[in-house]
């Protein structure tokens, strides 16, 4: 580009000048450039010798720019000027222009300064930093911007990189490849800082020129984002992502470690009773106690509401079990929070080891979780180590859950019916509906195995609805076939006691022509007393339909008679364990139960009658009804018809 005529350049609204790369002087400038250079006139500006105080680093930088201009390349970068000892940081556009005598010069257009382009400055953060080293790595020059920010104590490339091998590699690389670009955490002589480092080898000078962009702010932003992504906002502990990354790091280093999966006992009660603010404060106190006991020798994560995981390296803790006991003791101590009484919680801990128990971290975490639930089932406030048997149990449960979902509504699920008799007249009162599952893949599955699983997974709700519907269908069939109004008792789970149950049953009764006295619902003491007020509302709604409500397995639950008096119970079923304990203590319980029910005007059904002696004794004790193998086993509807029990 020839500049024999500067009219077009002079018309630009930004400061612009042409710098003579050979003479180190400004060849031409427009009026707007005067304020940049703190110059009173263009004549004065053009007379200045810019090379008199130019550092070697700046001179080398300009030479590197010349090579780029020769390749028709342009440069946009921040540049620092110091006219009359006043430093100014400018965003500049550099390009090559040809002077009238054919020499290459540099055209500089100022796009903005640090006051008007603060956003761009924040992003580039003063990129006009330059260092010049000789072939042995000795610092020969630094530009004024670098000196002003970091001083002049830096002496060598090795000091800058803090690594002799890296310094040698940079020199070898740049001499071979002529350039490199790398991010590096470097020592400036006064502080450590992150830079984007561009290295260029100057063949004529046999020197290494480094141009630096300070990227500390970007690195901090990345670090902050990483911290937020890997830490729990409430407690500051690791979250699941942070724990996973920590485990992956240890795994890559082939370091064995252990996981202690902690679940708090009683936290939900405190959270619901005192509110989430108190619950959050309690969780923070738990986190502080765990941190204190670990002495910074492990990692702690919060995975969920009240679930924590402690990760410890095997080399630091030879006995994870001992640490688990210490943590249990620590969390069992009362927590003192402002304005409320001391709070007490407990915990259950599951333990799993890497790589002894599992070679991958996902499986290891699942194993520690399984072990924690085993600790809960064994009495809570204890630690349990994972065993392969737990994995087999888990696989079994997962398979049962899937197969059960597939079986609801198919012939693989059937109802069997156990007769209930009047103990005096021996007349058939009705049946108790009992679910049976004969899976095409698993074979016969005991109700004692799949019913608790269905309650745990929530499958009991659709399963229970199917049982109620099937029982009503069967009552309707018998009524049409035998013109009889038998009763049917159906077991209910606590999970089924929810809004809408009474409406569902009312619709079934209407659809299948079921009288209220024909349908009895059996509930255990524990089912009724858990979340008592909520359960009571649903039970009262069922009673308003005219249904009978049975208290099942009496004597094995809480036996809270004061609460049972508040429920519309019509009948008590004495658990078979007391009926079959045919000795003095067993008889004492039977007679005491009879006395209680008489005083409360409740009818009595004895379960598990297996001998004529038991039956006669229960009759003498004025029980109303009975059922058991002596009187009849659970049977299919087909078997009942074949035995002509209803005729």
PDB file of C-alpha atoms in Angstrom, residues 131-398:
ATOM      1  CA  UNK A 131      10.630 -10.468  27.400  1.00  0.00           C
ATOM      2  CA  UNK A 132      13.783 -11.033  25.359  1.00  0.00           C
ATOM      3  CA  UNK A 133      16.265 -13.848  26.149  1.00  0.00           C
ATOM      4  CA  UNK A 134      19.546 -14.791  24.512  1.00  0.00           C
ATOM      5  CA  UNK A 135      20.341 -18.277  23.230  1.00  0.00           C
ATOM      6  CA  UNK A 136      21.449 -19.449  26.695  1.00  0.00           C
ATOM      7  CA  UNK A 137      18.227 -18.263  28.356  1.00  0.00           C
ATOM      8  CA  UNK A 138      19.573 -15.112  30.005  1.00  0.00           C
ATOM      9  CA  UNK A 139      17.145 -12.176  30.110  1.00  0.00           C
ATOM     10  CA  UNK A 140      18.504  -9.365  27.964  1.00  0.00           C
ATOM     11  CA  UNK A 141      15.503  -7.028  27.986  1.00  0.00           C
ATOM     12  CA  UNK A 142      11.935  -6.526  29.148  1.00  0.00           C
ATOM     13  CA  UNK A 143       9.544  -3.877  27.958  1.00  0.00           C
ATOM     14  CA  UNK A 144       8.437  -0.996  30.130  1.00  0.00           C
ATOM     15  CA  UNK A 145       4.960  -2.454  30.729  1.00  0.00           C
ATOM     16  CA  UNK A 146       6.449  -5.622  32.215  1.00  0.00           C
ATOM     17  CA  UNK A 147       8.903  -3.631  34.347  1.00  0.00           C
ATOM     18  CA  UNK A 148       6.175  -1.380  35.684  1.00  0.00           C
ATOM     19  CA  UNK A 149       3.964  -4.271  36.718  1.00  0.00           C
ATOM     20  CA  UNK A 150       6.531  -6.746  37.988  1.00  0.00           C
ATOM     21  CA  UNK A 151       9.800  -4.870  38.488  1.00  0.00           C
ATOM     22  CA  UNK A 152      13.244  -5.761  37.128  1.00  0.00           C
ATOM     23  CA  UNK A 153      14.308  -8.678  39.309  1.00  0.00           C
ATOM     24  CA  UNK A 154      13.780 -11.402  36.683  1.00  0.00           C
ATOM     25  CA  UNK A 155      17.121 -12.696  35.358  1.00  0.00           C
ATOM     26  CA  UNK A 156      16.628 -15.809  33.247  1.00  0.00           C
ATOM     27  CA  UNK A 157      14.221 -18.055  31.377  1.00  0.00           C
ATOM     28  CA  UNK A 158      14.764 -20.796  33.950  1.00  0.00           C
ATOM     29  CA  UNK A 159      13.673 -18.431  36.715  1.00  0.00           C
ATOM     30  CA  UNK A 160      10.627 -17.406  34.688  1.00  0.00           C
ATOM     31  CA  UNK A 161       9.503 -20.989  34.045  1.00  0.00           C
ATOM     32  CA  UNK A 162      10.730 -22.214  37.478  1.00  0.00           C
ATOM     33  CA  UNK A 163      11.839 -25.347  35.640  1.00  0.00           C
ATOM     34  CA  UNK A 164      15.241 -25.832  33.981  1.00  0.00           C
ATOM     35  CA  UNK A 165      13.910 -28.625  31.762  1.00  0.00           C
ATOM     36  CA  UNK A 166      10.984 -26.502  30.540  1.00  0.00           C
ATOM     37  CA  UNK A 167      13.307 -23.566  29.797  1.00  0.00           C
ATOM     38  CA  UNK A 168      15.578 -25.835  27.733  1.00  0.00           C
ATOM     39  CA  UNK A 169      12.593 -27.323  25.909  1.00  0.00           C
ATOM     40  CA  UNK A 170      11.290 -23.851  25.037  1.00  0.00           C
ATOM     41  CA  UNK A 171      14.645 -22.811  23.579  1.00  0.00           C
ATOM     42  CA  UNK A 172      14.960 -26.049  21.586  1.00  0.00           C
ATOM     43  CA  UNK A 173      11.376 -25.890  20.369  1.00  0.00           C
ATOM     44  CA  UNK A 174      11.475 -22.290  19.227  1.00  0.00           C
ATOM     45  CA  UNK A 175      14.795 -22.722  17.393  1.00  0.00           C
ATOM     46  CA  UNK A 176      13.390 -25.763  15.605  1.00  0.00           C
ATOM     47  CA  UNK A 177       9.792 -24.656  14.978  1.00  0.00           C
ATOM     48  CA  UNK A 178      10.406 -20.871  15.047  1.00  0.00           C
ATOM     49  CA  UNK A 179       7.400 -20.320  17.334  1.00  0.00           C
ATOM     50  CA  UNK A 180       5.263 -21.863  20.079  1.00  0.00           C
ATOM     51  CA  UNK A 181       2.148 -20.978  22.072  1.00  0.00           C
ATOM     52  CA  UNK A 182       1.563 -22.271  25.580  1.00  0.00           C
ATOM     53  CA  UNK A 183      -0.189 -21.481  28.865  1.00  0.00           C
ATOM     54  CA  UNK A 184       2.162 -21.438  31.817  1.00  0.00           C
ATOM     55  CA  UNK A 185       2.227 -20.554  35.525  1.00  0.00           C
ATOM     56  CA  UNK A 186       5.381 -18.442  35.752  1.00  0.00           C
ATOM     57  CA  UNK A 187       7.467 -16.489  38.234  1.00  0.00           C
ATOM     58  CA  UNK A 188       7.831 -12.818  37.257  1.00  0.00           C
ATOM     59  CA  UNK A 189      10.493 -12.060  39.824  1.00  0.00           C
ATOM     60  CA  UNK A 190       7.974 -10.764  42.353  1.00  0.00           C
ATOM     61  CA  UNK A 191       4.947 -13.066  42.028  1.00  0.00           C
ATOM     62  CA  UNK A 192       3.505 -16.115  40.295  1.00  0.00           C
ATOM     63  CA  UNK A 193       1.092 -15.441  37.460  1.00  0.00           C
ATOM     64  CA  UNK A 194      -0.678 -17.288  34.675  1.00  0.00           C
ATOM     65  CA  UNK A 195       0.328 -16.223  31.155  1.00  0.00           C
ATOM     66  CA  UNK A 196      -0.452 -17.186  27.625  1.00  0.00           C
ATOM     67  CA  UNK A 197       3.099 -17.279  26.271  1.00  0.00           C
ATOM     68  CA  UNK A 198       3.919 -16.849  22.590  1.00  0.00           C
ATOM     69  CA  UNK A 199       7.538 -17.546  21.746  1.00  0.00           C
ATOM     70  CA  UNK A 200       9.244 -16.413  18.540  1.00  0.00           C
ATOM     71  CA  UNK A 201      12.856 -17.114  17.531  1.00  0.00           C
ATOM     72  CA  UNK A 202      14.676 -14.148  16.002  1.00  0.00           C
ATOM     73  CA  UNK A 203      17.211 -15.691  13.636  1.00  0.00           C
ATOM     74  CA  UNK A 204      19.239 -12.557  12.988  1.00  0.00           C
ATOM     75  CA  UNK A 205      19.566 -11.723  16.672  1.00  0.00           C
ATOM     76  CA  UNK A 206      19.728 -15.341  17.913  1.00  0.00           C
ATOM     77  CA  UNK A 207      17.252 -14.415  20.608  1.00  0.00           C
ATOM     78  CA  UNK A 208      13.952 -15.680  22.037  1.00  0.00           C
ATOM     79  CA  UNK A 209      11.134 -13.144  22.164  1.00  0.00           C
ATOM     80  CA  UNK A 210       8.244 -13.925  24.522  1.00  0.00           C
ATOM     81  CA  UNK A 211       5.039 -11.922  24.261  1.00  0.00           C
ATOM     82  CA  UNK A 212       2.771 -12.487  27.260  1.00  0.00           C
ATOM     83  CA  UNK A 213      -0.947 -12.209  27.914  1.00  0.00           C
ATOM     84  CA  UNK A 214      -1.908 -12.194  31.575  1.00  0.00           C
ATOM     85  CA  UNK A 215      -4.686 -14.790  31.930  1.00  0.00           C
ATOM     86  CA  UNK A 216      -4.962 -14.840  35.719  1.00  0.00           C
ATOM     87  CA  UNK A 217      -8.517 -13.557  35.637  1.00  0.00           C
ATOM     88  CA  UNK A 218      -9.661 -16.190  33.145  1.00  0.00           C
ATOM     89  CA  UNK A 219      -7.947 -18.913  35.174  1.00  0.00           C
ATOM     90  CA  UNK A 220      -9.649 -17.680  38.325  1.00  0.00           C
ATOM     91  CA  UNK A 221     -13.019 -17.646  36.569  1.00  0.00           C
ATOM     92  CA  UNK A 222     -12.449 -21.215  35.424  1.00  0.00           C
ATOM     93  CA  UNK A 223     -11.345 -22.213  38.919  1.00  0.00           C
ATOM     94  CA  UNK A 224     -14.418 -20.541  40.439  1.00  0.00           C
ATOM     95  CA  UNK A 225     -16.741 -22.257  37.969  1.00  0.00           C
ATOM     96  CA  UNK A 226     -15.073 -25.600  38.674  1.00  0.00           C
ATOM     97  CA  UNK A 227     -15.439 -25.041  42.414  1.00  0.00           C
ATOM     98  CA  UNK A 228     -19.130 -24.195  42.072  1.00  0.00           C
ATOM     99  CA  UNK A 229     -19.702 -27.271  39.907  1.00  0.00           C
ATOM    100  CA  UNK A 230     -17.972 -29.623  42.345  1.00  0.00           C
ATOM    101  CA  UNK A 231     -19.049 -28.287  45.745  1.00  0.00           C
ATOM    102  CA  UNK A 232     -22.238 -28.264  47.771  1.00  0.00           C
ATOM    103  CA  UNK A 233     -23.563 -24.711  48.112  1.00  0.00           C
ATOM    104  CA  UNK A 234     -24.890 -25.198  51.644  1.00  0.00           C
ATOM    105  CA  UNK A 235     -21.949 -26.837  53.403  1.00  0.00           C
ATOM    106  CA  UNK A 236     -19.019 -26.103  51.095  1.00  0.00           C
ATOM    107  CA  UNK A 237     -18.256 -29.824  50.975  1.00  0.00           C
ATOM    108  CA  UNK A 238     -17.737 -31.721  47.752  1.00  0.00           C
ATOM    109  CA  UNK A 239     -20.898 -32.676  45.884  1.00  0.00           C
ATOM    110  CA  UNK A 240     -21.384 -35.847  43.848  1.00  0.00           C
ATOM    111  CA  UNK A 241     -19.453 -34.438  40.872  1.00  0.00           C
ATOM    112  CA  UNK A 242     -16.586 -33.341  43.107  1.00  0.00           C
ATOM    113  CA  UNK A 243     -16.454 -36.697  44.869  1.00  0.00           C
ATOM    114  CA  UNK A 244     -16.474 -38.503  41.534  1.00  0.00           C
ATOM    115  CA  UNK A 245     -13.590 -36.369  40.249  1.00  0.00           C
ATOM    116  CA  UNK A 246     -11.599 -36.999  43.434  1.00  0.00           C
ATOM    117  CA  UNK A 247     -12.120 -40.750  43.109  1.00  0.00           C
ATOM    118  CA  UNK A 248     -11.137 -40.659  39.433  1.00  0.00           C
ATOM    119  CA  UNK A 249      -7.926 -38.837  40.331  1.00  0.00           C
ATOM    120  CA  UNK A 250      -6.999 -41.398  42.991  1.00  0.00           C
ATOM    121  CA  UNK A 251      -7.942 -44.198  40.610  1.00  0.00           C
ATOM    122  CA  UNK A 252      -5.634 -42.804  37.908  1.00  0.00           C
ATOM    123  CA  UNK A 253      -2.856 -42.671  40.506  1.00  0.00           C
ATOM    124  CA  UNK A 254      -3.534 -46.293  41.548  1.00  0.00           C
ATOM    125  CA  UNK A 255      -4.064 -45.203  45.146  1.00  0.00           C
ATOM    126  CA  UNK A 256      -6.328 -47.447  47.261  1.00  0.00           C
ATOM    127  CA  UNK A 257      -9.004 -45.698  49.304  1.00  0.00           C
ATOM    128  CA  UNK A 258     -12.172 -46.329  51.305  1.00  0.00           C
ATOM    129  CA  UNK A 259     -15.645 -44.793  51.212  1.00  0.00           C
ATOM    130  CA  UNK A 260     -17.748 -44.292  54.341  1.00  0.00           C
ATOM    131  CA  UNK A 261     -21.347 -43.664  53.263  1.00  0.00           C
ATOM    132  CA  UNK A 262     -23.145 -41.826  56.105  1.00  0.00           C
ATOM    133  CA  UNK A 263     -26.906 -41.440  56.448  1.00  0.00           C
ATOM    134  CA  UNK A 264     -28.234 -39.333  59.316  1.00  0.00           C
ATOM    135  CA  UNK A 265     -30.917 -40.816  61.570  1.00  0.00           C
ATOM    136  CA  UNK A 266     -33.706 -38.502  62.695  1.00  0.00           C
ATOM    137  CA  UNK A 267     -32.856 -35.596  60.400  1.00  0.00           C
ATOM    138  CA  UNK A 268     -36.206 -35.639  58.568  1.00  0.00           C
ATOM    139  CA  UNK A 269     -38.054 -35.322  61.874  1.00  0.00           C
ATOM    140  CA  UNK A 270     -35.982 -32.257  62.804  1.00  0.00           C
ATOM    141  CA  UNK A 271     -36.285 -30.746  59.317  1.00  0.00           C
ATOM    142  CA  UNK A 272     -40.059 -31.180  59.302  1.00  0.00           C
ATOM    143  CA  UNK A 273     -40.552 -30.180  62.936  1.00  0.00           C
ATOM    144  CA  UNK A 274     -38.308 -27.116  63.151  1.00  0.00           C
ATOM    145  CA  UNK A 275     -38.183 -26.034  59.503  1.00  0.00           C
ATOM    146  CA  UNK A 276     -35.577 -26.066  56.763  1.00  0.00           C
ATOM    147  CA  UNK A 277     -33.562 -23.190  58.225  1.00  0.00           C
ATOM    148  CA  UNK A 278     -32.826 -25.222  61.339  1.00  0.00           C
ATOM    149  CA  UNK A 279     -32.228 -28.285  59.184  1.00  0.00           C
ATOM    150  CA  UNK A 280     -29.668 -26.371  57.106  1.00  0.00           C
ATOM    151  CA  UNK A 281     -27.881 -25.143  60.229  1.00  0.00           C
ATOM    152  CA  UNK A 282     -27.758 -28.691  61.544  1.00  0.00           C
ATOM    153  CA  UNK A 283     -26.270 -29.954  58.277  1.00  0.00           C
ATOM    154  CA  UNK A 284     -23.580 -27.284  58.492  1.00  0.00           C
ATOM    155  CA  UNK A 285     -22.763 -28.384  62.035  1.00  0.00           C
ATOM    156  CA  UNK A 286     -22.529 -31.996  60.855  1.00  0.00           C
ATOM    157  CA  UNK A 287     -20.117 -30.922  58.101  1.00  0.00           C
ATOM    158  CA  UNK A 288     -17.951 -29.044  60.622  1.00  0.00           C
ATOM    159  CA  UNK A 289     -17.784 -32.036  62.955  1.00  0.00           C
ATOM    160  CA  UNK A 290     -16.799 -34.373  60.151  1.00  0.00           C
ATOM    161  CA  UNK A 291     -14.093 -31.972  58.988  1.00  0.00           C
ATOM    162  CA  UNK A 292     -12.765 -31.646  62.534  1.00  0.00           C
ATOM    163  CA  UNK A 293     -12.498 -35.399  63.032  1.00  0.00           C
ATOM    164  CA  UNK A 294     -10.721 -35.990  59.720  1.00  0.00           C
ATOM    165  CA  UNK A 295      -7.873 -33.577  60.510  1.00  0.00           C
ATOM    166  CA  UNK A 296      -7.660 -32.630  56.789  1.00  0.00           C
ATOM    167  CA  UNK A 297      -6.639 -36.200  55.996  1.00  0.00           C
ATOM    168  CA  UNK A 298      -9.614 -37.062  53.813  1.00  0.00           C
ATOM    169  CA  UNK A 299     -12.358 -35.699  51.593  1.00  0.00           C
ATOM    170  CA  UNK A 300     -15.989 -35.163  52.600  1.00  0.00           C
ATOM    171  CA  UNK A 301     -18.960 -34.905  50.257  1.00  0.00           C
ATOM    172  CA  UNK A 302     -22.642 -34.215  50.736  1.00  0.00           C
ATOM    173  CA  UNK A 303     -24.653 -36.226  48.212  1.00  0.00           C
ATOM    174  CA  UNK A 304     -28.207 -35.492  49.234  1.00  0.00           C
ATOM    175  CA  UNK A 305     -30.396 -34.064  51.963  1.00  0.00           C
ATOM    176  CA  UNK A 306     -28.794 -35.983  54.839  1.00  0.00           C
ATOM    177  CA  UNK A 307     -26.314 -38.249  53.053  1.00  0.00           C
ATOM    178  CA  UNK A 308     -22.572 -37.699  53.389  1.00  0.00           C
ATOM    179  CA  UNK A 309     -19.588 -39.624  52.082  1.00  0.00           C
ATOM    180  CA  UNK A 310     -16.125 -39.613  53.636  1.00  0.00           C
ATOM    181  CA  UNK A 311     -13.245 -40.646  51.367  1.00  0.00           C
ATOM    182  CA  UNK A 312      -9.975 -41.655  53.028  1.00  0.00           C
ATOM    183  CA  UNK A 313      -6.749 -42.955  51.548  1.00  0.00           C
ATOM    184  CA  UNK A 314      -5.671 -46.350  52.803  1.00  0.00           C
ATOM    185  CA  UNK A 315      -2.187 -45.049  53.573  1.00  0.00           C
ATOM    186  CA  UNK A 316      -3.601 -42.434  55.942  1.00  0.00           C
ATOM    187  CA  UNK A 317      -6.145 -44.565  57.825  1.00  0.00           C
ATOM    188  CA  UNK A 318      -5.180 -48.157  58.506  1.00  0.00           C
ATOM    189  CA  UNK A 319      -8.523 -48.867  60.203  1.00  0.00           C
ATOM    190  CA  UNK A 320     -11.543 -47.263  58.492  1.00  0.00           C
ATOM    191  CA  UNK A 321     -13.767 -49.188  60.910  1.00  0.00           C
ATOM    192  CA  UNK A 322     -12.206 -47.366  63.853  1.00  0.00           C
ATOM    193  CA  UNK A 323     -12.785 -44.036  62.107  1.00  0.00           C
ATOM    194  CA  UNK A 324     -16.421 -45.011  61.463  1.00  0.00           C
ATOM    195  CA  UNK A 325     -16.959 -45.683  65.170  1.00  0.00           C
ATOM    196  CA  UNK A 326     -15.407 -42.329  65.999  1.00  0.00           C
ATOM    197  CA  UNK A 327     -17.705 -40.557  63.519  1.00  0.00           C
ATOM    198  CA  UNK A 328     -20.767 -42.306  64.963  1.00  0.00           C
ATOM    199  CA  UNK A 329     -19.775 -41.208  68.470  1.00  0.00           C
ATOM    200  CA  UNK A 330     -19.199 -37.673  67.210  1.00  0.00           C
ATOM    201  CA  UNK A 331     -22.563 -37.362  65.471  1.00  0.00           C
ATOM    202  CA  UNK A 332     -24.387 -38.882  68.449  1.00  0.00           C
ATOM    203  CA  UNK A 333     -23.362 -35.924  70.605  1.00  0.00           C
ATOM    204  CA  UNK A 334     -26.133 -33.299  70.973  1.00  0.00           C
ATOM    205  CA  UNK A 335     -26.089 -30.339  68.589  1.00  0.00           C
ATOM    206  CA  UNK A 336     -26.600 -26.925  70.144  1.00  0.00           C
ATOM    207  CA  UNK A 337     -28.239 -24.436  67.803  1.00  0.00           C
ATOM    208  CA  UNK A 338     -29.401 -20.913  68.746  1.00  0.00           C
ATOM    209  CA  UNK A 339     -32.872 -20.469  70.266  1.00  0.00           C
ATOM    210  CA  UNK A 340     -33.854 -24.164  70.336  1.00  0.00           C
ATOM    211  CA  UNK A 341     -33.260 -27.098  72.640  1.00  0.00           C
ATOM    212  CA  UNK A 342     -30.284 -29.389  71.947  1.00  0.00           C
ATOM    213  CA  UNK A 343     -30.909 -31.689  68.976  1.00  0.00           C
ATOM    214  CA  UNK A 344     -29.937 -35.351  68.851  1.00  0.00           C
ATOM    215  CA  UNK A 345     -29.417 -37.432  65.749  1.00  0.00           C
ATOM    216  CA  UNK A 346     -27.586 -40.634  64.899  1.00  0.00           C
ATOM    217  CA  UNK A 347     -26.168 -42.185  61.782  1.00  0.00           C
ATOM    218  CA  UNK A 348     -25.624 -45.418  59.897  1.00  0.00           C
ATOM    219  CA  UNK A 349     -22.420 -45.962  57.930  1.00  0.00           C
ATOM    220  CA  UNK A 350     -21.676 -48.226  54.983  1.00  0.00           C
ATOM    221  CA  UNK A 351     -18.063 -49.067  54.174  1.00  0.00           C
ATOM    222  CA  UNK A 352     -16.487 -50.135  50.860  1.00  0.00           C
ATOM    223  CA  UNK A 353     -12.846 -50.301  49.732  1.00  0.00           C
ATOM    224  CA  UNK A 354     -11.174 -49.537  46.404  1.00  0.00           C
ATOM    225  CA  UNK A 355      -9.998 -51.650  44.644  1.00  0.00           C
ATOM    226  CA  UNK A 356     -10.660 -54.602  46.981  1.00  0.00           C
ATOM    227  CA  UNK A 357     -14.463 -54.404  46.744  1.00  0.00           C
ATOM    228  CA  UNK A 358     -14.875 -52.876  43.279  1.00  0.00           C
ATOM    229  CA  UNK A 359     -12.553 -51.795  40.449  1.00  0.00           C
ATOM    230  CA  UNK A 360     -14.752 -48.887  39.305  1.00  0.00           C
ATOM    231  CA  UNK A 361     -16.007 -45.937  41.307  1.00  0.00           C
ATOM    232  CA  UNK A 362     -19.699 -46.123  40.346  1.00  0.00           C
ATOM    233  CA  UNK A 363     -19.932 -49.678  41.656  1.00  0.00           C
ATOM    234  CA  UNK A 364     -17.935 -48.769  44.754  1.00  0.00           C
ATOM    235  CA  UNK A 365     -20.309 -45.935  45.643  1.00  0.00           C
ATOM    236  CA  UNK A 366     -23.309 -48.223  45.141  1.00  0.00           C
ATOM    237  CA  UNK A 367     -21.685 -50.824  47.386  1.00  0.00           C
ATOM    238  CA  UNK A 368     -21.071 -48.312  50.163  1.00  0.00           C
ATOM    239  CA  UNK A 369     -24.718 -47.245  49.841  1.00  0.00           C
ATOM    240  CA  UNK A 370     -25.858 -50.866  50.110  1.00  0.00           C
ATOM    241  CA  UNK A 371     -23.699 -51.405  53.171  1.00  0.00           C
ATOM    242  CA  UNK A 372     -25.225 -48.314  54.779  1.00  0.00           C
ATOM    243  CA  UNK A 373     -28.743 -49.703  54.353  1.00  0.00           C
ATOM    244  CA  UNK A 374     -27.581 -52.981  55.823  1.00  0.00           C
ATOM    245  CA  UNK A 375     -26.303 -51.054  58.860  1.00  0.00           C
ATOM    246  CA  UNK A 376     -29.756 -49.465  59.161  1.00  0.00           C
ATOM    247  CA  UNK A 377     -31.472 -52.831  59.067  1.00  0.00           C
ATOM    248  CA  UNK A 378     -29.130 -54.184  61.745  1.00  0.00           C
ATOM    249  CA  UNK A 379     -30.103 -51.560  64.274  1.00  0.00           C
ATOM    250  CA  UNK A 380     -28.683 -48.203  63.117  1.00  0.00           C
ATOM    251  CA  UNK A 381     -25.864 -46.217  64.719  1.00  0.00           C
ATOM    252  CA  UNK A 382     -23.382 -48.744  63.433  1.00  0.00           C
ATOM    253  CA  UNK A 383     -21.033 -49.371  60.534  1.00  0.00           C
ATOM    254  CA  UNK A 384     -21.306 -52.290  58.138  1.00  0.00           C
ATOM    255  CA  UNK A 385     -18.806 -53.369  55.510  1.00  0.00           C
ATOM    256  CA  UNK A 386     -19.975 -54.323  52.036  1.00  0.00           C
ATOM    257  CA  UNK A 387     -20.067 -58.021  51.201  1.00  0.00           C
ATOM    258  CA  UNK A 388     -20.681 -59.812  47.880  1.00  0.00           C
ATOM    259  CA  UNK A 389     -23.911 -61.227  49.307  1.00  0.00           C
ATOM    260  CA  UNK A 390     -25.329 -57.699  49.362  1.00  0.00           C
ATOM    261  CA  UNK A 391     -24.655 -57.331  45.653  1.00  0.00           C
ATOM    262  CA  UNK A 392     -26.474 -60.589  44.998  1.00  0.00           C
ATOM    263  CA  UNK A 393     -29.404 -59.368  47.122  1.00  0.00           C
ATOM    264  CA  UNK A 394     -29.470 -56.100  45.221  1.00  0.00           C
ATOM    265  CA  UNK A 395     -29.483 -57.866  41.872  1.00  0.00           C
ATOM    266  CA  UNK A 396     -32.290 -60.055  43.118  1.00  0.00           C
ATOM    267  CA  UNK A 397     -34.294 -57.017  44.248  1.00  0.00           C
ATOM    268  CA  UNK A 398     -33.754 -55.228  40.963  1.00  0.00           C
TER     269      UNK A 398
END
